Coordinates of C-alpha atoms in Angstrom, one line a residue:
X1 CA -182.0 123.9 104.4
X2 CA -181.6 123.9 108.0
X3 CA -184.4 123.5 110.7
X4 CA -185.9 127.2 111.6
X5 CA -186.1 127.8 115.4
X6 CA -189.9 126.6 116.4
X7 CA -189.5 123.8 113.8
X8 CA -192.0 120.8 115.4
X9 CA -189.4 118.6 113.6
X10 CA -186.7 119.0 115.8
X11 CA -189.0 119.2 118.7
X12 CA -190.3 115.7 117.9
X13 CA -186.5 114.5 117.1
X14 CA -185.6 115.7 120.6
X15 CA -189.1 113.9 122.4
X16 CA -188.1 110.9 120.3
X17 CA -184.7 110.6 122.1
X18 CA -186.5 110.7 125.6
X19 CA -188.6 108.1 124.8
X20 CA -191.9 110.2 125.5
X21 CA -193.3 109.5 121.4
X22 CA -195.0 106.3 120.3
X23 CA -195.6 105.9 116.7
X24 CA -200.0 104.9 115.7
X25 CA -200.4 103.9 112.2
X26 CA -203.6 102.9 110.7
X27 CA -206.1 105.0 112.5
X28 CA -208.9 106.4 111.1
X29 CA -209.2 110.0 111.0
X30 CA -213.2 109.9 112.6
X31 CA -213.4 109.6 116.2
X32 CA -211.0 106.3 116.5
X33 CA -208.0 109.1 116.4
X34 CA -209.2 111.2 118.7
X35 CA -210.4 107.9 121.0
X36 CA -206.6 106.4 120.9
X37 CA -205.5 110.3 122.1
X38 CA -208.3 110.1 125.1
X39 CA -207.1 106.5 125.9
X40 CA -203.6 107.5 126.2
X41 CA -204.3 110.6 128.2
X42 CA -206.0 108.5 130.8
X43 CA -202.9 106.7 131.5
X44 CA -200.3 107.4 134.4
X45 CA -197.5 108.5 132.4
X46 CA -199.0 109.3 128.4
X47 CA -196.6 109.7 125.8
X48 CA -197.0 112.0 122.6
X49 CA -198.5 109.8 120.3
X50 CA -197.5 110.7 116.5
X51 CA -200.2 109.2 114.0
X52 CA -199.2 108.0 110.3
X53 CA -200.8 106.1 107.7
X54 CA -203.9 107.4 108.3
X55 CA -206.5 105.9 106.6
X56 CA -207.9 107.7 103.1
X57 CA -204.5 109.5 103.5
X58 CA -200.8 109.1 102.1
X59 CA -198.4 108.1 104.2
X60 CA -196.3 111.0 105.9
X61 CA -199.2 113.3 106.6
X62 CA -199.3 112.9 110.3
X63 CA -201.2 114.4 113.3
X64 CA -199.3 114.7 116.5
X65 CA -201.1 114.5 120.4
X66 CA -200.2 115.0 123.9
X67 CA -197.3 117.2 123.3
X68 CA -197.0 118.5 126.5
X69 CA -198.7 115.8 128.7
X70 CA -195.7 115.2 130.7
X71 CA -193.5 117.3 132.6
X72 CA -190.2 116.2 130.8
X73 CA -192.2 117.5 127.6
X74 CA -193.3 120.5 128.9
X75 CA -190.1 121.1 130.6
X76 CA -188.2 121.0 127.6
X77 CA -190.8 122.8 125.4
X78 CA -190.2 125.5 127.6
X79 CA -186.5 125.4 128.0
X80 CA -186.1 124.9 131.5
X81 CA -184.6 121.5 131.4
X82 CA -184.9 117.9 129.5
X83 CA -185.0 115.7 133.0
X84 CA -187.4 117.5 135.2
X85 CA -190.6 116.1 136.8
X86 CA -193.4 117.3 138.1
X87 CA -192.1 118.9 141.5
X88 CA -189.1 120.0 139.6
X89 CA -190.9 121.5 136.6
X90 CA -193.2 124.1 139.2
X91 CA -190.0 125.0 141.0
X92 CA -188.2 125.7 137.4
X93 CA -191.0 127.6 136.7
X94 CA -191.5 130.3 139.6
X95 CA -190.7 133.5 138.6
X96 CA -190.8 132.5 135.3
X97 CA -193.4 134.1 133.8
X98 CA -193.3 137.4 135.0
X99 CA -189.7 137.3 133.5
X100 CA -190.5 135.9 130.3
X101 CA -193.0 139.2 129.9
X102 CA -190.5 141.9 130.8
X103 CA -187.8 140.4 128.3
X104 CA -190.4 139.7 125.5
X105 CA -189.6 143.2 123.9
X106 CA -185.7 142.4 124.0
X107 CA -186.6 139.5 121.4
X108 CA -189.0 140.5 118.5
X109 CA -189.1 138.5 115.7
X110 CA -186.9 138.0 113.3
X111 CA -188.3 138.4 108.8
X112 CA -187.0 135.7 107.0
X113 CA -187.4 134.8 103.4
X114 CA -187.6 131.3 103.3
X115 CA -188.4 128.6 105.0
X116 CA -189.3 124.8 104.6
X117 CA -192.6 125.6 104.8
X118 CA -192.6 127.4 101.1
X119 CA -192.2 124.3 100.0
X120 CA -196.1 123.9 98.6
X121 CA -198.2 127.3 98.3
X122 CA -201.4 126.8 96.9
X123 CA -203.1 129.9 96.2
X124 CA -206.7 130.4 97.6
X125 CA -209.6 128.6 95.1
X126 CA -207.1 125.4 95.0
X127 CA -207.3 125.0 98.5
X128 CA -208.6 121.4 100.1
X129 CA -207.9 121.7 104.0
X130 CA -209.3 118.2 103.9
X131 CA -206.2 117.2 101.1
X132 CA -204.8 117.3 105.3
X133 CA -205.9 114.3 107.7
X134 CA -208.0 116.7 109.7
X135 CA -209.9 114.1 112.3
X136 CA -213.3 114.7 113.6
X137 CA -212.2 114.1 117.3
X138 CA -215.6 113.1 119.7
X139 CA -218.5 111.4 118.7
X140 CA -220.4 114.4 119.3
X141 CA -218.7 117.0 117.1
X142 CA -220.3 118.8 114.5
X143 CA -217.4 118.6 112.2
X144 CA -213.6 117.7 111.2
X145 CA -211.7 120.6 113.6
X146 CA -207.8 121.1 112.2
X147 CA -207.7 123.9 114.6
X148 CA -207.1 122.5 118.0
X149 CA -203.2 123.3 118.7
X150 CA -203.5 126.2 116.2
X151 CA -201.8 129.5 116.9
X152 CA -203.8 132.1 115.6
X153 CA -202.2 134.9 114.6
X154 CA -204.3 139.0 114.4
X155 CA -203.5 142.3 115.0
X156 CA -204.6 145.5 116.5
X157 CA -205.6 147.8 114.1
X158 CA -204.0 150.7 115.7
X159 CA -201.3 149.8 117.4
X160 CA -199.9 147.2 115.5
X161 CA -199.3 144.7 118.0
X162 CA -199.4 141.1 117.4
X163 CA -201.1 139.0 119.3
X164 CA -201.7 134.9 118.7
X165 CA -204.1 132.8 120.7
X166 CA -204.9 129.0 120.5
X167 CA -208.8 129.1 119.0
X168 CA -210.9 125.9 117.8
X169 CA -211.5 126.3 114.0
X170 CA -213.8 123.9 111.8
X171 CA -213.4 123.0 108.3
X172 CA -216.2 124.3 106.0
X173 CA -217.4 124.6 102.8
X174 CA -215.5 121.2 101.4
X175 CA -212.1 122.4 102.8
X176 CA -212.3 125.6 101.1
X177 CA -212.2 127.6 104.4
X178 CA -212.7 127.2 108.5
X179 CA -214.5 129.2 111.0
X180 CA -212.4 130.6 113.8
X181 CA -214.3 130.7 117.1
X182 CA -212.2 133.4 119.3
X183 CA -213.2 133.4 123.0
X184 CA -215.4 137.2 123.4
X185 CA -213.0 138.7 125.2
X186 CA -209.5 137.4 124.5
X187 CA -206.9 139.7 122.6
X188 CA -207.5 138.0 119.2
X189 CA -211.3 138.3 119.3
X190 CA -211.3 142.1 120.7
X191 CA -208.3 143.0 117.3
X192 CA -211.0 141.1 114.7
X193 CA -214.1 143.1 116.3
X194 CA -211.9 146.6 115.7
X195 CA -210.7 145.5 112.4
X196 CA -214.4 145.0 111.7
X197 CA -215.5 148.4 112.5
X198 CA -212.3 150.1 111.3
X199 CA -211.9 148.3 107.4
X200 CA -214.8 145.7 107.2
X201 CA -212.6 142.7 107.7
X202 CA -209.7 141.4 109.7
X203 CA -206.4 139.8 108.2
X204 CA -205.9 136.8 109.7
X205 CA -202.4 133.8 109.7
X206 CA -202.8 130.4 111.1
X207 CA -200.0 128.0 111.8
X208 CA -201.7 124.1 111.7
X209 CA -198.1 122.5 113.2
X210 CA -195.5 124.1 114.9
X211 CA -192.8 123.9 118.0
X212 CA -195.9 123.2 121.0
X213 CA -194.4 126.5 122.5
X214 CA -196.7 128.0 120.5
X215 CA -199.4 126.0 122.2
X216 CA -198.5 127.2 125.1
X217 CA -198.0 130.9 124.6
X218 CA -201.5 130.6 122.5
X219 CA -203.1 128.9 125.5
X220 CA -202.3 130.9 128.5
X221 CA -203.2 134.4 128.9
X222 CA -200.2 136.4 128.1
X223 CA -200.3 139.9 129.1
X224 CA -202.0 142.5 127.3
X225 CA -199.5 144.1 124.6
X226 CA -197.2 141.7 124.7
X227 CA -196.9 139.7 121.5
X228 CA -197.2 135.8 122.0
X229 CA -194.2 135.4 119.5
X230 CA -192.2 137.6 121.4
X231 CA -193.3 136.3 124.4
X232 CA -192.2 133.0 122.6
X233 CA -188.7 134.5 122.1
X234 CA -188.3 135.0 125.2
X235 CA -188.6 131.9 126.6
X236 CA -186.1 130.5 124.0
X237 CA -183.5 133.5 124.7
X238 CA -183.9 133.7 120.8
X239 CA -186.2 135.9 118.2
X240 CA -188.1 133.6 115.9
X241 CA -188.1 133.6 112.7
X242 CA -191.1 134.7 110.8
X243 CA -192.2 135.1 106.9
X244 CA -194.3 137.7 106.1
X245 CA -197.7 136.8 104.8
X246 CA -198.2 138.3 101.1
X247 CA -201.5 138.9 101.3
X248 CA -202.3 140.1 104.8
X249 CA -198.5 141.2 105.7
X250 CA -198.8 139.3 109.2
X251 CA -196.0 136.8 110.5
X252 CA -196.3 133.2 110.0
X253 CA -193.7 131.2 112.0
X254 CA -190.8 130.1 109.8
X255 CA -190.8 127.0 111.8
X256 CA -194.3 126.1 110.6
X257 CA -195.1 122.9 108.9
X258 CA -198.9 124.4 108.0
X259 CA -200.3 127.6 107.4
X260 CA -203.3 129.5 106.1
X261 CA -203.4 133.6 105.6
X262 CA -207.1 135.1 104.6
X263 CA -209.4 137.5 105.7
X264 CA -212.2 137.2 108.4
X265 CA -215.4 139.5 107.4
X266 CA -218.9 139.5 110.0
X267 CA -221.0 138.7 107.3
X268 CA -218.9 135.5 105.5
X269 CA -220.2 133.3 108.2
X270 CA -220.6 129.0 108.7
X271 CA -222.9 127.5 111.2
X272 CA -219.8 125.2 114.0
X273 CA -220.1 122.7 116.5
X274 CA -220.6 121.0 118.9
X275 CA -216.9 120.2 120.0
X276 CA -216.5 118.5 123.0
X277 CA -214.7 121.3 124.9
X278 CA -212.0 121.4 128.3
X279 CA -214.8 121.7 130.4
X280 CA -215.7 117.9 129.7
X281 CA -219.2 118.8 128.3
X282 CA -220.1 119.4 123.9
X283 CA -220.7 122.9 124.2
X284 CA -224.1 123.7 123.1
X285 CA -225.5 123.1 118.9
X286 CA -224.5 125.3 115.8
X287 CA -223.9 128.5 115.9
X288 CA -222.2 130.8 113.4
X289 CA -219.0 132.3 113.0
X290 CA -216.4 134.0 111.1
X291 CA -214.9 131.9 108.3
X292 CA -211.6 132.6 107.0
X293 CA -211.7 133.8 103.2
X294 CA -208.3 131.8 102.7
X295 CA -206.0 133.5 100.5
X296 CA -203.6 130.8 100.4
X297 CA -202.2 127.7 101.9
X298 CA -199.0 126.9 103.0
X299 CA -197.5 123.4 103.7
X300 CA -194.0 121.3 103.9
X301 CA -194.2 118.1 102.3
X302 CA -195.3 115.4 104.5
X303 CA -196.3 117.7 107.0
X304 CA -197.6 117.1 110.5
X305 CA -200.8 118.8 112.0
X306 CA -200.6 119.5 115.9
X307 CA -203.1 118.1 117.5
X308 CA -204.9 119.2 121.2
X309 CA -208.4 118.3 121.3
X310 CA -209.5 118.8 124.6
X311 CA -212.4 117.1 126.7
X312 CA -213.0 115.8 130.2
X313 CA -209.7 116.2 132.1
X314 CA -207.0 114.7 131.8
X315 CA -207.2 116.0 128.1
X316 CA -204.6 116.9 125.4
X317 CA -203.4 120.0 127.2
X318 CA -205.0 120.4 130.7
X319 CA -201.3 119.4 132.3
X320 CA -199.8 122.1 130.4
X321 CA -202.5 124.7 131.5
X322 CA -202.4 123.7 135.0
X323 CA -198.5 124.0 135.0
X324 CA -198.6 127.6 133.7
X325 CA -201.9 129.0 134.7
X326 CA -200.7 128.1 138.7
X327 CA -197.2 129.6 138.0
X328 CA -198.7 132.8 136.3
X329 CA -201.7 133.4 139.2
X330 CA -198.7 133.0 141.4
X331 CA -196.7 135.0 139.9
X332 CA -199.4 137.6 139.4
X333 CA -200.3 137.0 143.4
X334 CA -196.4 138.2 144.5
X335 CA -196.2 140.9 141.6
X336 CA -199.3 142.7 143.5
X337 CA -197.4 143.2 146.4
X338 CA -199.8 141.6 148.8
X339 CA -197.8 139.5 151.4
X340 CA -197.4 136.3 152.3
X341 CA -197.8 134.4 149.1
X342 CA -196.4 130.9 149.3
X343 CA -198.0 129.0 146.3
X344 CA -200.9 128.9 144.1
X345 CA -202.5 125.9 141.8
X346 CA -205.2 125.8 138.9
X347 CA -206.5 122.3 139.2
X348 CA -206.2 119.7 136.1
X349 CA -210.2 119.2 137.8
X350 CA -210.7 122.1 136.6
X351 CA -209.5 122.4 133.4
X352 CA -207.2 124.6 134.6
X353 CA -209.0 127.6 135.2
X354 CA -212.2 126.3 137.3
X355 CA -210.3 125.6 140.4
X356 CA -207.9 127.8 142.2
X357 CA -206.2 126.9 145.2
X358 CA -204.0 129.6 147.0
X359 CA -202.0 128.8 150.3
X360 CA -200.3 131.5 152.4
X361 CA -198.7 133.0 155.8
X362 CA -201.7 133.9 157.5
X363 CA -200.9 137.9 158.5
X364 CA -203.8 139.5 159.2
X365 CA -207.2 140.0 159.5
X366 CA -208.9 139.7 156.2
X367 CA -206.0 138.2 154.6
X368 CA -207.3 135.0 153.4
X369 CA -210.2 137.5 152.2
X370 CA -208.0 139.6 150.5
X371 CA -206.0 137.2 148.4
X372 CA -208.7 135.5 147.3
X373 CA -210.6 138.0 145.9
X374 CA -207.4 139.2 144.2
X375 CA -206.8 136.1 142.9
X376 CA -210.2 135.5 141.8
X377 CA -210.4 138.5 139.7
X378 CA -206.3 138.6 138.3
X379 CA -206.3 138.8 134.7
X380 CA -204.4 135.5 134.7
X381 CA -207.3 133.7 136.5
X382 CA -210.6 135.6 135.6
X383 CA -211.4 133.8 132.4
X384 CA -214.2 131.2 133.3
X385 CA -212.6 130.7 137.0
X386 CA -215.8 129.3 139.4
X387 CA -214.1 128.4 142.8
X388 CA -210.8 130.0 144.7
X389 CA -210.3 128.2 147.9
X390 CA -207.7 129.9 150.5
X391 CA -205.5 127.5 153.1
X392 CA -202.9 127.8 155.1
X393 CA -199.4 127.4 154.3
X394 CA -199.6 123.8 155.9
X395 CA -201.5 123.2 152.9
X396 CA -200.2 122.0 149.8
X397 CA -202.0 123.7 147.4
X398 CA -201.6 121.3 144.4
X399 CA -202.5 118.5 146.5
X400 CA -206.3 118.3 146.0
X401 CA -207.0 116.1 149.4
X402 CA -205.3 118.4 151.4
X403 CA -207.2 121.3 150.0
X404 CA -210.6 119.5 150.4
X405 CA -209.6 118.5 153.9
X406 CA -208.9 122.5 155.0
X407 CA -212.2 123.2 153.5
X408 CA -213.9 120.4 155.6
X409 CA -212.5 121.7 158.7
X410 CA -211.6 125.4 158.7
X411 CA -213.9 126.7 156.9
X412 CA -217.7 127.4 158.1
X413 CA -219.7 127.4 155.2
X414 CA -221.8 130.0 156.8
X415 CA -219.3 133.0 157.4
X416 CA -216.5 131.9 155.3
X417 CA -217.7 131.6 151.4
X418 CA -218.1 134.6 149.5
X419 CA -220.0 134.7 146.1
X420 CA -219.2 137.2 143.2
X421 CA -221.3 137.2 140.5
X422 CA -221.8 138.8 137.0
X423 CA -217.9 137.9 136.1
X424 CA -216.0 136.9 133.1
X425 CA -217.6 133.3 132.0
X426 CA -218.2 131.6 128.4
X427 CA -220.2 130.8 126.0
X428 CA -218.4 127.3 127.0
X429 CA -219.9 126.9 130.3
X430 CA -222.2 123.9 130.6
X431 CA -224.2 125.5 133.4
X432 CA -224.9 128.6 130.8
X433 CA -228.5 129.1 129.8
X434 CA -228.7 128.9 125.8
X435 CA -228.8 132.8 124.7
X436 CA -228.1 134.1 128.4
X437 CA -225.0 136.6 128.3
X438 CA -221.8 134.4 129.6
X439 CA -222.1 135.8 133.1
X440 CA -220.5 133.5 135.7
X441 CA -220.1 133.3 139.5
X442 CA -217.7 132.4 141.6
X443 CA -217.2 131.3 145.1
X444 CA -214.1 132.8 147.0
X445 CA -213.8 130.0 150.2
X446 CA -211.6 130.9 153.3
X447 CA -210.3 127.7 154.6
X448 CA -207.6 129.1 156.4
X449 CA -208.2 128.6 160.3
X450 CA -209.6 131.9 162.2
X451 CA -207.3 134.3 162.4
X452 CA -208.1 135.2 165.6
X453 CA -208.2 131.3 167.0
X454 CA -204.7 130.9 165.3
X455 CA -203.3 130.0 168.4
X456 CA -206.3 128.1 169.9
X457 CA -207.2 126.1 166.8
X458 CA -207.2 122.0 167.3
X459 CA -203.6 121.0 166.6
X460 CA -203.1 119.2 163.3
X461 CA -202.7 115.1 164.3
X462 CA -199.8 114.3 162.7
X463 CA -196.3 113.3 163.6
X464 CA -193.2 115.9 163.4
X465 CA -192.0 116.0 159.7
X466 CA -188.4 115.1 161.2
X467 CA -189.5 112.5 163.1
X468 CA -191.2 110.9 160.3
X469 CA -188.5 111.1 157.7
X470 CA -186.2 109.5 160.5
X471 CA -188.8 106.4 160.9
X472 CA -189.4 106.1 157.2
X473 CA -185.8 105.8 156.5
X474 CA -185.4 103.1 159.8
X475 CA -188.3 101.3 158.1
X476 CA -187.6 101.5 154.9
X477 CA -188.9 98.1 153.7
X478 CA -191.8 97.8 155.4
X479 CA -192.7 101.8 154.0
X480 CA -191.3 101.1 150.6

């Protein structure tokens, strides 16, 4: 049988040739795993690292990391080329996007009937989830996580509409089952709470190792409606290939090398965490949630897990998030027909999502004003977002010492920070009181210079570009 479309196989065969994937054997699957992944992240160029011969396990079941830690990765997991870098990879990307969601509906999936990963299906009181290397990844976690580069796969009650989101999920009960913990107000979170109220419980796929598309799709807020498989489609230019689950009659990727199907209920819950979380911090003790009532288990032999645990940044997937997150604010930015966008960046800092910095063509009064507030509240940037700082388009938004500079001297602290409060924040958030509701604020910070003192403002002390790039080239060695 040949590889299905999203097959991780071929994606690591590909990675493999680039010379982006260094083989770990020997491990252990508690916290020395996950350490090796953190140590490798840290470094200027990380591969994906693809672990085997993990100890207590047979050789062949594997756990991948850093997937898309590198823009030659990421570049090609998205299709946009196998030889960009970084600068190359965010102008590939604009426009993107916003493209990617108006095609999504030209490419729904595909229903297949077989797949590789029918290879092993074992029905729902055989199953050991910890049969699977699943490692416990920090010190400080409460327990073995398999879901960290998960694609979680619901639906809406009513409409149908699929929707698949990137959730952490512990193992409980032995390996019998795993709690899903969906982010309050994400899609997949608001289609269990209405299949809750509608029929009691929610049906429920998971894919454990797939094509780290998925990952990104699952990761980044795709618009409402859209399904993340489609979505996925789309960036391929081809409908993927999907089973469909016995049980629960959702998709599971045909490309899948794991997968689960069950039933989430409110009251079949198990106590989770700590998980040392994207914002660098373990986020807070046990708590319950929803455990999947597995019905059964799907696996290829020798299968391969996909791993993201996150963490302080640099982490498993804060490049990736960073990448996408800037491209779909910016997107988002030009879509809203405000003028005079010229580029936007989430910060790695940041996670991501913490640290917005938007440059532009300074118009008009209130500008700055007006596209950060905009940009502060954008669906693709409200999640859990705490600063959005405004600069000229001098400024280089991805360049975080440029930023900090325009803040340091165009921006009066006084006059030109604005603080919203009561928005969209998480149960994730460090600086959140235990049981407080996950309010958050954020800081909106013009450091563009006045718009009236435009043409009075200090000139910038710096030579002319032009000039510069003709006395770098004349001293060359010396500059080198």
């Amino acid at each position: 049988m040949s590889e299905p479309l999203l097959s991780l196989r071929t994606w690591l065969d590909t990675v493999a040739r680039f010379d982006e994937l260094r083989h770990v054997k020997g491990a252990h699957w508690d916290v020395e795993l996950g350490a090796i992944a953190e140590l490798s992240y840290q470094r200027p160029k990380p591969p994906a690292l693809l672990f085997d011969d993990i100890v207590g396990y047979p050789s062949g079941h594997r756990v991948l990391t850093g997937s898309t830690g590198s823009a030659r990765r990421l570049g090609h997991t998205l299709r946009l080329g196998d030889d960009l870098d970084d600068a190359g990879l965010k102008a590939s990307l604009r426009g993107k996007p916003s493209r990617w969601a108006a095609s999504a509906a030209d490419h729904p999936t595909e229903v297949v009937t077989d797949a590789p990963l029918l290879a092993n299906v074992v029905e729902g009181p055989d199953v050991d989830l910890l049969a699977l290397p699943v490692p416990r990844w920090h010190a400080g976690d409460g327990g073995r996580f398999v879901g960290t580069g998960c694609f979680v796969i619901t639906s809406d009650p009513d409409t149908g509409v699929i929707n698949g989101g990137c959730y952490r999920m512990e193992v409980q009960d032995e390996g019998r089952s795993a709690t899903v913990a969906a982010v309050p107000g994400k899609h997949g979170a608001q289609h269990i709470q209405r299949w809750f109220e509608k029929a009691g419980r929610a049906p429920v796929v998971v894919s454990f190792g797939h094509d780290p598309v998925l990952l990104v799709t699952g990761g980044t807020e795709v618009p409402s409606g859209i399904s993340e498989l489609d979505y996925a489609g789309a960036i391929l230019g081809e409908r993927v290939p999907v089973l469909i689950g016995e049980h629960t009659g959702l998709p599971i990727p045909a490309g899948s090398e794991i997968a689960i199907e069950g039933w989430l209920s409110p009251d079949h819950l198990r106590d989770e965490g700590p998980f040392g979380e994207w914002t660098g911090y373990y986020s807070g003790g046990r708590r319950p949630a929803p455990a999947v009532e597995i019905a059964r288990l799907y696996h290829r032999d020798d299968p391969v897990q996909l791993g993201a645990p996150p963490g302080k940044p640099p982490h498993d997937y804060s490049y990736m998030r960073t990448v996408m997150k800037s491209a779909m604010i910016e997107d988002a930015l030009i879509g809203s027909g405000v003028a005079g966008i010229r580029g936007a960046w989430a910060h790695e800092a940041g996670g991501g999502r913490l640290f917005i910095a938007v440059s532009i063509d300074h118009r008009y009064a209130g500008h700055a004003r007006q596209v950060g507030h905009l940009a502060a509240q954008l669906p693709a940037a409200a999640y859990m977002n705490r600063f959005v700082v405004v600069v000229d388009d001098d400024i280089d938004p991805a360049d975080l010492g440029e930023v900090v500079w325009a803040m340091c001297t165009r921006c009066d602290p006084a006059s030109d920070i604005d603080v919203v409060t009561g928005t969209w924040g998480s149960k994730l958030d460090p600086m959140l009181v235990e049981g407080a509701p996950p309010y958050n604020s954020r800081a909106v910070i013009d450091a563009c210079r006045p718009f009236e003192r435009r043409a009075s403002f200090p000139a910038v002390s710096t030579g002319d570009p032009a000039y510069l790039d003709a006395v770098l080239e004349r001293w060359a060695d010396v500059l080198k």
